[in-house]
């Protein structure tokens, strides 16, 4: 029988390093977080061979006192927390007290520092199997330099798992990028094998913040991004979200920060995906750089060794806040706002997206309030491109629905044969339905006889091209509109408004459907009955491991009810929330609106085309159809002059 022995300090640290130090990027993350917590405003990172041979980080923080240098390389030693109360309200990036000890156990580490207020600098390094330390005088300005050489030199098995130099450096660069996005008030310099990669100066205003975003994420992101800043219920969300037409094939341009800490959280991902659901192709991913600020006591950052994951005390509140604010911000992007932005800043608009002709164009900033973490005054400015909190009130005044039956049927969404009594799939009303109207203009709410003091954002129609596109003359140039895609969005948004503003029509099942589930799943159904009832489902628990579906909404009467209920339960179990019922209803309405929208080769009069343009200007998400395709594009006079070489 093996006797129980106490592990040596070096072996214990190397085991801990298995959790903390996965690759060179892990080392850089831990060291840079320590520097930021020390108040550094400038960070210089020099690496060789992807960080395997050498990682040298220098900061201008408060430094480390001579008497604390040996402790700095010991396990479970930190200046950031003392009591349990400190742990429950962590305001620093690092706090475990294991990073330096773990790194020094698998590398040759030298730490040189001069503490604030001291006249001498000191250097510490570890020696021997017991990791004893030696401290000696050194020359160094205020701050700290950590030099890590030959990573995993004494653990060759770990070193074999490293990838190529290029791959390891890409991971390391991503760490620097994330921290540079989290701290605009700090300068970052990164060099690899003597070649400078980044030289980012501290940010002082909105324009320089967008320059940093462009340097790190590419010019296209900031050219196609909306600024957002909203607060509610003790939560604050600010940052940039990409327009729906600027989507990616993979989720590689998504950065989310909680109190300055970058995290990857499934609840956050679900909320953002739900907010973009109506405007993206299947398989496409939105882009964003978002910052959530909340009371540190309401979020647990100590649930993962590398602190990449967090746990919110009230996850549903956070999810609903993120979804509603991002959803409103996207909904408020209409041709009016995009065309005005182009007019004011000299942008050209393509595929419904404002695209600056220069690398970075100054844009109106948001009226941001004081932020509890990393406050930066440059983010507070008078005018916002996205006023998310005002969306609901504006829509109420702009939309002029003249009753569901006439509005929906005349727009082509629901037109059964004349004289037949039909059950409306959305409201359940039994009524005598009108015959299909051949006058497309009756499907639009805008008046074609209005006189305008100024030219509307989408201008006035000039002609119809090949029965597919509307050519319009605007104040800035010409605009092309895909009439089917545009009308599809208009019909869809009206259908959703009618569906959600009226009580949802339901139908009791003649034979209720019994669904066998686990006990925990039955508990979920019992605890989340409002999720089902909000969409016309009546689902009751009938046993320890069974539930019964007794009533369903008419719009989903032909759906596979049992499969749908199981999917909702699964979603509730995984995310704590579920929007699958709403998603299924929206999918059905999107299909109906696609078939009901005006088709290609349908001849429209000038009045009908102008009516469609006016409706686009007041319809949410009118820049994209239900499938994520752009509905309009613009060429400014400047674009046309360049095309024909005018002025040369």
Coordinates of C-alpha atoms in Angstrom, one line a residue:
X1 CA 0.0 0.0 0.0
X2 CA 1.3 3.4 -1.0
X3 CA 1.8 5.8 2.0
X4 CA 0.3 9.3 1.9
X5 CA 3.1 11.9 1.3
X6 CA 3.1 15.7 1.2
X7 CA 3.8 16.9 -2.3
X8 CA 6.9 19.0 -2.8
X9 CA 6.3 22.7 -3.5
X10 CA 7.6 22.5 -7.1
X11 CA 5.4 19.5 -7.9
X12 CA 2.4 21.1 -6.3
X13 CA 3.0 24.2 -8.4
X14 CA 3.5 22.2 -11.6
X15 CA 0.2 20.5 -11.0
X16 CA -1.4 23.9 -10.5
X17 CA 0.3 25.1 -13.7
X18 CA -1.6 22.4 -15.6
X19 CA -4.8 24.4 -14.9
X20 CA -3.4 27.9 -15.2
X21 CA -0.6 27.6 -17.8
X22 CA -1.8 25.9 -20.9
X23 CA 0.4 27.6 -23.5
X24 CA 2.4 30.9 -23.8
X25 CA -0.9 32.9 -24.3
X26 CA -1.9 31.7 -20.8
X27 CA 1.3 33.2 -19.3
X28 CA 0.7 36.5 -21.1
X29 CA -2.9 36.7 -19.8
X30 CA -2.0 36.1 -16.2
X31 CA 1.0 38.6 -16.2
X32 CA -0.9 41.4 -18.1
X33 CA -3.8 41.1 -15.7
X34 CA -1.5 41.5 -12.8
X35 CA 0.0 44.6 -14.4
X36 CA -3.4 46.1 -15.0
X37 CA -4.4 45.4 -11.4
X38 CA -1.2 47.2 -10.4
X39 CA -2.4 50.4 -12.1
X40 CA -0.2 50.2 -15.2
X41 CA -1.0 52.7 -18.0
X42 CA 1.6 51.3 -20.4
X43 CA 2.4 47.7 -21.2
X44 CA 5.3 46.5 -23.4
X45 CA 5.2 42.9 -24.4
X46 CA 8.2 41.3 -26.2
X47 CA 8.0 37.6 -27.3
X48 CA 10.2 35.3 -29.1
X49 CA 9.3 32.1 -31.0
X50 CA 5.6 32.4 -30.2
X51 CA 6.4 33.0 -26.5
X52 CA 8.0 29.6 -26.0
X53 CA 11.5 30.9 -25.9
X54 CA 10.8 34.2 -24.2
X55 CA 8.1 36.4 -22.8
X56 CA 9.1 39.7 -21.4
X57 CA 6.5 42.1 -20.0
X58 CA 7.2 45.5 -18.6
X59 CA 4.7 47.9 -16.9
X60 CA 4.7 51.2 -15.1
X61 CA 2.5 50.1 -12.3
X62 CA 3.0 50.6 -8.5
X63 CA 5.6 47.9 -8.4
X64 CA 6.3 45.3 -5.6
X65 CA 8.0 46.1 -2.3
X66 CA 11.3 44.3 -1.6
X67 CA 9.9 42.4 1.4
X68 CA 7.0 41.1 -0.8
X69 CA 9.1 39.8 -3.7
X70 CA 9.6 36.4 -2.3
X71 CA 6.0 36.1 -1.4
X72 CA 5.0 37.1 -4.9
X73 CA 6.4 33.8 -6.2
X74 CA 4.7 31.7 -3.5
X75 CA 1.4 29.8 -3.9
X76 CA -1.8 31.4 -2.6
X77 CA -0.2 34.7 -2.0
X78 CA -2.0 37.9 -3.2
X79 CA -2.6 41.5 -2.3
X80 CA -6.0 41.5 -3.9
X81 CA -8.2 39.7 -1.5
X82 CA -8.0 39.2 2.3
X83 CA -11.5 38.1 3.5
X84 CA -14.4 36.1 2.1
X85 CA -16.2 39.4 1.5
X86 CA -13.5 40.5 -0.9
X87 CA -13.9 37.2 -2.8
X88 CA -17.6 37.7 -3.2
X89 CA -17.2 41.2 -4.7
X90 CA -14.0 40.8 -6.7
X91 CA -13.0 44.0 -8.6
X92 CA -9.6 42.9 -9.9
X93 CA -8.8 40.7 -12.9
X94 CA -6.5 38.3 -10.9
X95 CA -7.0 37.1 -7.4
X96 CA -6.2 33.4 -7.0
X97 CA -2.5 34.0 -6.0
X98 CA -1.2 31.0 -8.1
X99 CA -0.1 32.5 -11.4
X100 CA 3.5 33.5 -10.6
X101 CA 4.2 30.4 -8.6
X102 CA 2.8 28.2 -11.4
X103 CA 4.6 30.0 -14.2
X104 CA 7.9 30.0 -12.3
X105 CA 7.6 26.2 -11.8
X106 CA 7.6 25.5 -15.5
X107 CA 10.0 28.1 -16.8
X108 CA 13.1 30.3 -15.9
X109 CA 11.5 33.4 -14.4
X110 CA 13.1 36.6 -13.3
X111 CA 11.1 39.4 -11.7
X112 CA 12.5 42.9 -11.3
X113 CA 10.6 45.7 -9.6
X114 CA 10.8 49.1 -8.0
X115 CA 7.9 49.9 -5.8
X116 CA 6.3 53.4 -5.7
X117 CA 8.2 55.6 -3.2
X118 CA 11.3 53.4 -3.1
X119 CA 14.7 54.5 -4.4
X120 CA 16.1 51.1 -5.2
X121 CA 14.9 48.2 -7.5
X122 CA 15.2 44.5 -6.6
X123 CA 15.2 41.3 -8.6
X124 CA 13.9 37.9 -7.5
X125 CA 14.2 34.5 -9.0
X126 CA 13.5 30.9 -7.9
X127 CA 16.1 28.2 -7.4
X128 CA 16.2 24.5 -6.6
X129 CA 13.6 21.8 -6.2
X130 CA 12.0 23.5 -3.2
X131 CA 11.6 26.7 -5.2
X132 CA 13.5 28.8 -2.7
X133 CA 14.0 32.4 -3.8
X134 CA 16.9 34.8 -3.9
X135 CA 16.6 38.6 -3.9
X136 CA 19.3 41.0 -5.1
X137 CA 19.6 44.7 -6.1
X138 CA 18.9 45.7 -9.7
X139 CA 18.5 48.7 -11.9
X140 CA 14.9 49.5 -12.9
X141 CA 12.5 52.4 -13.1
X142 CA 9.2 52.5 -11.2
X143 CA 7.1 49.5 -12.2
X144 CA 7.8 45.8 -12.9
X145 CA 9.4 43.6 -15.5
X146 CA 8.8 39.9 -15.7
X147 CA 11.1 37.8 -18.0
X148 CA 9.9 34.3 -18.6
X149 CA 12.3 32.0 -20.6
X150 CA 12.2 28.5 -21.9
X151 CA 8.6 27.7 -21.1
X152 CA 8.1 24.0 -20.1
X153 CA 11.8 23.3 -20.3
X154 CA 11.5 21.0 -17.3
X155 CA 8.2 19.4 -18.3
X156 CA 8.9 18.0 -21.9
X157 CA 5.6 16.2 -22.1
X158 CA 3.8 19.5 -21.8
X159 CA 6.0 21.1 -24.4
X160 CA 5.1 18.4 -26.9
X161 CA 1.5 19.6 -26.9
X162 CA 2.4 23.0 -28.1
X163 CA 1.6 23.9 -31.7
X164 CA 3.6 25.7 -34.3
X165 CA 5.2 29.1 -33.5
X166 CA 2.6 30.9 -35.7
X167 CA -0.3 29.2 -34.0
X168 CA 1.0 29.9 -30.5
X169 CA 1.6 33.5 -31.4
X170 CA -1.9 33.9 -32.8
X171 CA -3.3 32.7 -29.4
X172 CA -1.0 35.1 -27.6
X173 CA -2.0 38.0 -29.9
X174 CA -5.6 37.3 -29.2
X175 CA -5.1 37.7 -25.5
X176 CA -3.4 41.1 -26.0
X177 CA -6.2 42.1 -28.3
X178 CA -8.9 41.3 -25.7
X179 CA -7.2 43.2 -23.0
X180 CA -6.6 46.1 -25.2
X181 CA -10.3 46.2 -25.9
X182 CA -11.1 46.0 -22.2
X183 CA -8.8 48.9 -21.2
X184 CA -8.9 51.9 -23.5
X185 CA -7.0 54.0 -20.9
X186 CA -3.9 51.8 -21.2
X187 CA -1.3 51.8 -23.9
X188 CA -0.1 48.4 -25.4
X189 CA 3.0 47.6 -27.4
X190 CA 3.5 44.1 -28.8
X191 CA 6.6 42.8 -30.6
X192 CA 7.3 39.3 -32.0
X193 CA 10.8 38.3 -32.8
X194 CA 11.9 41.9 -32.9
X195 CA 9.0 43.0 -35.2
X196 CA 6.4 45.5 -33.8
X197 CA 2.8 44.2 -34.2
X198 CA 0.8 46.8 -32.2
X199 CA 1.6 50.2 -30.8
X200 CA -1.7 51.3 -29.2
X201 CA -1.7 54.6 -27.3
X202 CA -4.1 55.3 -24.4
X203 CA -7.5 56.5 -25.7
X204 CA -8.8 60.0 -24.9
X205 CA -11.9 60.4 -27.1
X206 CA -14.4 58.6 -29.3
X207 CA -12.5 59.0 -32.5
X208 CA -9.3 57.4 -31.0
X209 CA -11.4 54.6 -29.5
X210 CA -12.7 53.7 -33.0
X211 CA -9.1 53.9 -34.3
X212 CA -8.2 51.3 -31.7
X213 CA -11.1 49.1 -32.8
X214 CA -10.1 49.5 -36.4
X215 CA -6.5 48.5 -35.6
X216 CA -7.5 45.4 -33.7
X217 CA -10.6 44.2 -35.5
X218 CA -10.3 45.8 -39.0
X219 CA -11.8 48.9 -40.6
X220 CA -14.8 47.0 -41.8
X221 CA -16.1 46.4 -38.3
X222 CA -16.2 50.0 -37.3
X223 CA -17.6 51.0 -40.7
X224 CA -20.5 48.7 -40.1
X225 CA -21.1 49.1 -36.4
X226 CA -23.7 50.9 -34.3
X227 CA -22.9 52.4 -30.9
X228 CA -25.1 51.5 -28.1
X229 CA -25.4 52.6 -24.4
X230 CA -28.4 51.7 -22.2
X231 CA -29.1 51.3 -18.5
X232 CA -31.8 49.6 -16.5
X233 CA -32.3 47.7 -13.2
X234 CA -28.7 48.3 -12.1
X235 CA -27.2 47.0 -15.4
X236 CA -25.4 49.0 -18.0
X237 CA -24.6 47.9 -21.6
X238 CA -22.4 49.9 -23.9
X239 CA -20.2 49.3 -26.9
X240 CA -20.6 48.4 -30.6
X241 CA -22.8 46.0 -32.4
X242 CA -22.4 45.0 -36.1
X243 CA -25.1 45.7 -38.6
X244 CA -26.9 42.5 -39.6
X245 CA -25.5 42.7 -43.1
X246 CA -22.0 42.6 -41.6
X247 CA -22.2 39.0 -40.3
X248 CA -19.5 36.3 -40.3
X249 CA -19.4 32.6 -41.1
X250 CA -17.9 31.9 -37.7
X251 CA -18.2 33.5 -34.2
X252 CA -14.7 35.0 -34.4
X253 CA -15.6 38.7 -34.0
X254 CA -17.5 38.6 -30.8
X255 CA -16.1 40.2 -27.6
X256 CA -18.1 40.5 -24.4
X257 CA -16.8 42.0 -21.2
X258 CA -18.3 41.9 -17.7
X259 CA -16.9 44.6 -15.4
X260 CA -13.9 44.8 -17.6
X261 CA -13.3 41.0 -17.7
X262 CA -13.6 39.2 -21.1
X263 CA -15.9 36.2 -20.8
X264 CA -17.5 33.6 -23.0
X265 CA -20.9 32.8 -21.5
X266 CA -23.6 30.7 -23.0
X267 CA -26.4 32.8 -21.5
X268 CA -24.9 35.9 -23.1
X269 CA -24.4 34.1 -26.4
X270 CA -28.1 33.0 -26.4
X271 CA -29.4 36.5 -25.7
X272 CA -27.4 38.0 -28.5
X273 CA -28.3 35.2 -31.0
X274 CA -31.9 35.7 -30.1
X275 CA -31.7 39.5 -30.7
X276 CA -30.3 38.9 -34.2
X277 CA -32.5 36.0 -35.1
X278 CA -34.9 37.9 -37.4
X279 CA -32.2 39.5 -39.5
X280 CA -29.5 36.9 -40.1
X281 CA -29.1 34.0 -42.5
X282 CA -29.0 30.6 -41.0
X283 CA -25.4 29.7 -40.1
X284 CA -24.2 33.4 -39.9
X285 CA -22.9 35.0 -36.8
X286 CA -23.3 38.6 -35.6
X287 CA -20.3 40.8 -34.6
X288 CA -20.0 42.9 -31.5
X289 CA -17.8 44.4 -28.8
X290 CA -20.0 44.9 -25.8
X291 CA -19.4 45.9 -22.2
X292 CA -21.8 44.9 -19.3
X293 CA -21.4 46.7 -16.0
X294 CA -23.1 45.6 -12.8
X295 CA -22.6 45.3 -9.1
X296 CA -19.6 42.9 -8.6
X297 CA -21.5 41.2 -5.8
X298 CA -24.1 40.0 -8.3
X299 CA -21.7 38.1 -10.5
X300 CA -19.4 35.2 -9.5
X301 CA -16.1 35.2 -11.4
X302 CA -14.6 32.4 -9.4
X303 CA -16.2 29.5 -11.3
X304 CA -13.4 28.6 -13.7
X305 CA -9.6 28.4 -13.1
X306 CA -8.9 30.7 -16.0
X307 CA -11.8 33.0 -15.1
X308 CA -13.3 32.8 -18.6
X309 CA -16.7 32.0 -17.3
X310 CA -19.0 33.8 -14.9
X311 CA -22.2 33.0 -13.1
X312 CA -24.9 35.7 -12.7
X313 CA -27.0 35.8 -9.5
X314 CA -30.1 36.7 -11.7
X315 CA -29.3 35.1 -15.0
X316 CA -32.8 35.7 -16.4
X317 CA -32.7 39.4 -15.7
X318 CA -29.3 39.7 -17.5
X319 CA -30.5 37.7 -20.4
X320 CA -33.7 39.7 -20.9
X321 CA -31.8 43.0 -20.5
X322 CA -29.3 42.1 -23.2
X323 CA -31.8 40.7 -25.6
X324 CA -34.3 43.6 -25.3
X325 CA -31.7 46.3 -25.6
X326 CA -29.8 44.8 -28.6
X327 CA -33.1 43.8 -30.3
X328 CA -34.3 47.4 -30.0
X329 CA -31.1 48.9 -31.2
X330 CA -31.2 46.7 -34.4
X331 CA -34.9 47.4 -34.9
X332 CA -34.3 51.2 -34.8
X333 CA -31.9 51.0 -37.8
X334 CA -34.1 52.2 -40.7
X335 CA -33.2 53.8 -44.1
X336 CA -33.9 57.2 -42.5
X337 CA -31.1 56.9 -39.9
X338 CA -28.6 55.3 -42.4
X339 CA -29.3 57.8 -45.2
X340 CA -29.0 60.7 -42.8
X341 CA -25.7 59.4 -41.4
X342 CA -24.4 59.1 -45.0
X343 CA -25.5 62.6 -45.8
X344 CA -23.8 64.1 -42.7
X345 CA -20.5 62.3 -42.9
X346 CA -20.0 61.9 -46.6
X347 CA -20.4 58.1 -46.6
X348 CA -21.5 55.9 -49.4
X349 CA -24.2 53.3 -48.5
X350 CA -24.0 49.8 -49.9
X351 CA -26.4 46.9 -49.2
X352 CA -28.1 49.0 -46.6
X353 CA -24.8 49.5 -44.7
X354 CA -23.0 52.8 -44.2
X355 CA -19.5 52.5 -45.5
X356 CA -17.0 55.3 -45.0
X357 CA -14.8 56.2 -47.9
X358 CA -12.0 57.1 -45.5
X359 CA -10.5 54.7 -43.0
X360 CA -12.2 56.1 -40.0
X361 CA -15.0 58.8 -40.0
X362 CA -15.9 60.5 -36.8
X363 CA -19.4 59.6 -35.7
X364 CA -21.7 61.1 -33.1
X365 CA -21.0 59.4 -29.8
X366 CA -23.5 58.2 -27.1
X367 CA -24.6 60.0 -24.0
X368 CA -22.9 57.6 -21.6
X369 CA -23.3 58.0 -17.8
X370 CA -20.5 57.4 -15.3
X371 CA -19.4 53.8 -15.4
X372 CA -18.3 52.0 -12.3
X373 CA -15.4 50.2 -13.9
X374 CA -12.6 51.9 -16.0
X375 CA -14.5 55.1 -16.4
X376 CA -13.5 57.0 -19.6
X377 CA -14.9 60.5 -20.1
X378 CA -14.5 60.4 -23.8
X379 CA -17.5 58.0 -24.1
X380 CA -19.9 60.7 -22.8
X381 CA -21.1 62.8 -25.7
X382 CA -24.4 64.6 -26.7
X383 CA -25.8 62.6 -29.6
X384 CA -26.5 58.9 -30.2
X385 CA -27.0 57.0 -33.4
X386 CA -29.0 54.4 -31.5
X387 CA -31.5 55.7 -29.0
X388 CA -32.7 52.2 -28.0
X389 CA -34.9 53.3 -25.1
X390 CA -37.0 55.6 -27.4
X391 CA -37.9 53.0 -30.0
X392 CA -41.2 51.9 -28.5
X393 CA -42.6 55.4 -28.2
X394 CA -41.5 56.4 -31.7
X395 CA -43.0 53.3 -33.3
X396 CA -46.4 53.8 -31.6
X397 CA -46.7 57.2 -33.2
X398 CA -45.4 56.2 -36.6
X399 CA -47.3 53.0 -37.2
X400 CA -50.9 53.5 -38.6
X401 CA -52.6 50.2 -38.6
X402 CA -56.2 50.4 -39.8
X403 CA -57.3 47.1 -38.3
X404 CA -55.9 43.7 -38.7
X405 CA -58.3 42.2 -41.2
X406 CA -57.9 44.9 -43.9
X407 CA -54.2 45.6 -43.2
X408 CA -53.0 42.0 -43.3
X409 CA -55.3 40.7 -46.0
X410 CA -54.8 43.6 -48.4
X411 CA -51.0 43.3 -48.1
X412 CA -51.2 39.9 -49.6
X413 CA -50.4 37.9 -46.5
X414 CA -53.8 36.2 -46.2
X415 CA -56.2 36.2 -49.2
X416 CA -58.5 33.2 -49.4
X417 CA -61.1 32.9 -52.1
X418 CA -63.9 35.4 -51.9
X419 CA -67.1 34.2 -50.2
X420 CA -65.4 31.5 -48.1
X421 CA -65.5 31.6 -44.3
X422 CA -62.0 31.1 -43.0
X423 CA -60.3 30.9 -39.6
X424 CA -57.6 33.5 -39.5
X425 CA -54.3 31.6 -38.6
X426 CA -53.2 34.4 -36.3
X427 CA -56.3 35.6 -34.4
X428 CA -58.7 32.6 -34.8
X429 CA -61.4 34.9 -36.0
X430 CA -64.0 33.5 -38.3
X431 CA -64.9 36.0 -40.9
X432 CA -65.9 36.5 -44.6
X433 CA -62.6 37.2 -46.4
X434 CA -62.2 39.5 -49.3
X435 CA -60.9 38.4 -52.7
X436 CA -57.2 38.9 -53.4
X437 CA -56.5 42.5 -54.3
X438 CA -54.6 43.3 -57.6
X439 CA -53.9 46.8 -56.4
X440 CA -50.6 46.4 -54.6
X441 CA -50.7 49.9 -53.3
X442 CA -53.5 48.9 -50.9
X443 CA -50.9 46.8 -49.1
X444 CA -48.9 49.8 -48.0
X445 CA -49.9 52.3 -45.4
X446 CA -48.1 55.4 -46.7
X447 CA -50.1 58.1 -48.5
X448 CA -49.0 58.7 -52.1
X449 CA -50.5 62.1 -52.2
X450 CA -48.4 63.7 -49.4
X451 CA -46.4 66.7 -50.0
X452 CA -43.0 66.9 -48.4
X453 CA -41.0 69.9 -47.1
X454 CA -37.8 68.0 -47.7
X455 CA -36.8 64.9 -49.8
X456 CA -37.5 61.7 -47.7
X457 CA -34.5 59.5 -46.8
X458 CA -35.2 57.0 -49.6
X459 CA -36.1 59.8 -52.1
X460 CA -38.8 59.5 -54.7
X461 CA -39.3 56.6 -57.2
X462 CA -38.3 57.2 -60.8
X463 CA -38.8 53.8 -62.4
X464 CA -39.1 50.1 -62.0
X465 CA -36.2 48.0 -63.4
X466 CA -36.9 44.7 -64.9
X467 CA -39.9 44.2 -62.6
X468 CA -37.6 43.6 -59.7
X469 CA -36.0 46.8 -58.5
X470 CA -37.2 50.3 -57.7
X471 CA -35.0 53.1 -58.8
X472 CA -35.3 56.2 -56.6
X473 CA -33.7 59.6 -56.7
X474 CA -32.6 60.8 -53.2
X475 CA -31.0 64.0 -52.0
X476 CA -27.6 62.3 -52.0
X477 CA -27.8 60.3 -55.2
X478 CA -29.7 57.2 -56.4
X479 CA -31.1 54.3 -54.4
X480 CA -32.0 50.8 -55.6
X481 CA -34.6 48.8 -53.7
X482 CA -35.4 45.1 -54.0
X483 CA -39.2 45.4 -53.9
X484 CA -39.9 41.8 -52.9
X485 CA -37.4 41.8 -50.1
X486 CA -38.6 45.2 -48.8
X487 CA -42.3 44.3 -48.9
X488 CA -41.6 40.9 -47.3
X489 CA -40.1 42.7 -44.3
X490 CA -43.0 45.2 -44.1
X491 CA -45.6 42.4 -44.2
X492 CA -43.7 40.3 -41.6
X493 CA -43.4 43.2 -39.1
X494 CA -47.1 43.9 -39.4
X495 CA -48.0 40.3 -38.9
X496 CA -45.9 40.2 -35.8
X497 CA -47.4 43.4 -34.4
X498 CA -50.9 42.0 -35.0
X499 CA -50.0 38.6 -33.4
X500 CA -48.4 40.0 -30.3
X501 CA -50.7 42.9 -29.7
X502 CA -53.9 40.8 -29.8
X503 CA -54.6 37.9 -27.4
X504 CA -53.2 34.8 -29.0
X505 CA -56.0 32.5 -30.3
X506 CA -55.8 29.0 -28.9
X507 CA -57.5 25.7 -29.4
X508 CA -58.1 23.0 -26.8
X509 CA -57.0 19.5 -27.9
X510 CA -59.7 16.9 -28.2
X511 CA -57.2 14.3 -27.1
X512 CA -54.6 15.9 -24.8
X513 CA -51.0 14.9 -25.5
X514 CA -49.1 13.1 -22.6
X515 CA -45.4 13.7 -22.6
X516 CA -43.1 11.5 -20.5
X517 CA -40.2 13.4 -19.0
X518 CA -37.7 13.1 -16.2
X519 CA -38.6 14.5 -12.7
X520 CA -36.2 17.5 -13.1
X521 CA -37.8 18.3 -16.5
X522 CA -41.3 18.1 -15.0
X523 CA -40.1 20.5 -12.3
X524 CA -38.9 22.9 -15.0
X525 CA -42.4 22.8 -16.7
X526 CA -44.0 23.5 -13.3
X527 CA -41.7 26.4 -12.5
X528 CA -41.9 28.0 -16.0
X529 CA -45.5 27.7 -16.8
X530 CA -45.6 31.3 -18.1
X531 CA -43.1 30.4 -20.9
X532 CA -45.8 28.1 -22.4
X533 CA -48.9 30.2 -21.5
X534 CA -47.5 33.3 -23.0
X535 CA -47.8 31.6 -26.4
X536 CA -51.1 29.9 -25.9
X537 CA -49.9 26.5 -24.7
X538 CA -51.5 25.0 -21.6
X539 CA -49.0 22.4 -20.2
X540 CA -49.8 20.9 -16.8
X541 CA -47.8 18.5 -14.7
X542 CA -49.8 15.3 -14.2
X543 CA -47.3 13.1 -12.4
X544 CA -43.8 12.8 -11.0
X545 CA -42.4 12.2 -14.5
X546 CA -45.2 13.3 -16.9
X547 CA -46.8 16.5 -18.3
X548 CA -49.9 17.0 -20.3
X549 CA -50.5 19.4 -23.2
X550 CA -54.1 20.5 -23.2
X551 CA -54.2 23.6 -25.4
X552 CA -52.1 25.0 -28.2
X553 CA -52.1 28.2 -30.3
X554 CA -53.9 28.0 -33.6
X555 CA -50.9 29.3 -35.5
X556 CA -48.9 26.2 -34.4
X557 CA -51.8 23.7 -34.6
X558 CA -50.0 21.6 -37.2
X559 CA -46.7 21.6 -35.4
X560 CA -45.2 18.5 -33.8
X561 CA -46.4 19.5 -30.3
X562 CA -44.6 16.8 -28.3
X563 CA -41.2 17.6 -30.0
X564 CA -41.7 21.3 -29.6
X565 CA -42.5 20.9 -25.8
X566 CA -39.4 18.7 -25.4
X567 CA -37.2 21.3 -27.2
X568 CA -38.5 24.1 -25.0
X569 CA -37.7 22.0 -21.9
X570 CA -34.2 21.3 -23.2
X571 CA -33.7 25.0 -23.8
X572 CA -34.9 25.9 -20.3
X573 CA -32.5 23.3 -18.9
X574 CA -29.5 24.6 -20.8
X575 CA -30.1 28.3 -20.7
X576 CA -32.6 29.0 -18.0
X577 CA -34.8 30.7 -20.6
X578 CA -36.4 29.7 -23.9
X579 CA -37.6 31.5 -26.9
X580 CA -38.3 28.5 -29.1
X581 CA -42.1 29.0 -29.1
X582 CA -41.7 32.6 -30.3
X583 CA -39.1 31.4 -32.8
X584 CA -41.5 28.8 -34.3
X585 CA -44.3 31.3 -34.5
X586 CA -42.0 33.9 -36.2
X587 CA -40.7 31.3 -38.6
X588 CA -44.3 30.5 -39.7
X589 CA -45.2 34.2 -40.1
X590 CA -41.9 34.8 -42.0
X591 CA -42.9 32.1 -44.4
X592 CA -46.4 33.5 -44.8
X593 CA -45.1 37.0 -45.4
X594 CA -42.6 35.7 -48.0
X595 CA -45.4 34.2 -50.0
X596 CA -47.6 37.2 -49.5
X597 CA -45.1 39.8 -50.5
X598 CA -45.3 41.4 -53.9
X599 CA -43.5 39.1 -56.4
X600 CA -40.9 39.9 -59.0
X601 CA -42.2 41.1 -62.4
X602 CA -45.2 42.7 -60.8
X603 CA -45.6 46.1 -62.4
X604 CA -46.0 48.9 -59.9
X605 CA -47.1 52.5 -60.5
X606 CA -45.0 55.4 -59.4
X607 CA -47.4 56.0 -56.6
X608 CA -47.2 52.4 -55.4
X609 CA -43.4 52.5 -55.5
X610 CA -43.3 55.7 -53.4
X611 CA -45.8 54.2 -50.9
X612 CA -43.4 51.2 -50.5
X613 CA -40.5 53.6 -49.9
X614 CA -42.4 55.5 -47.2
X615 CA -43.3 52.3 -45.5
X616 CA -39.7 51.1 -45.5
X617 CA -38.7 54.4 -43.7
X618 CA -41.0 53.6 -40.7
X619 CA -40.6 49.8 -40.5
X620 CA -38.3 48.1 -38.0
X621 CA -35.4 46.2 -39.5
X622 CA -36.4 47.3 -43.0
X623 CA -32.7 47.1 -44.1
X624 CA -33.0 43.3 -44.3
X625 CA -35.6 40.9 -45.5
X626 CA -36.7 38.0 -43.2
X627 CA -33.8 35.9 -44.5
X628 CA -31.1 38.5 -43.8
X629 CA -30.7 39.8 -47.4
X630 CA -30.3 43.5 -47.8
X631 CA -33.3 45.4 -49.2
X632 CA -31.7 48.5 -50.6
X633 CA -28.4 50.1 -51.6
X634 CA -27.3 53.7 -52.4
X635 CA -24.8 55.4 -54.6
X636 CA -24.0 59.0 -53.7
X637 CA -23.2 61.7 -56.2
X638 CA -19.6 61.4 -55.1
X639 CA -19.7 57.7 -56.1
X640 CA -21.2 58.5 -59.5
X641 CA -18.7 61.3 -60.1
X642 CA -15.8 58.9 -59.4
X643 CA -17.4 56.3 -61.6
X644 CA -17.5 58.7 -64.6
X645 CA -14.2 60.4 -63.7
X646 CA -15.9 63.8 -63.4
X647 CA -13.8 66.6 -62.2
X648 CA -10.5 65.1 -63.6

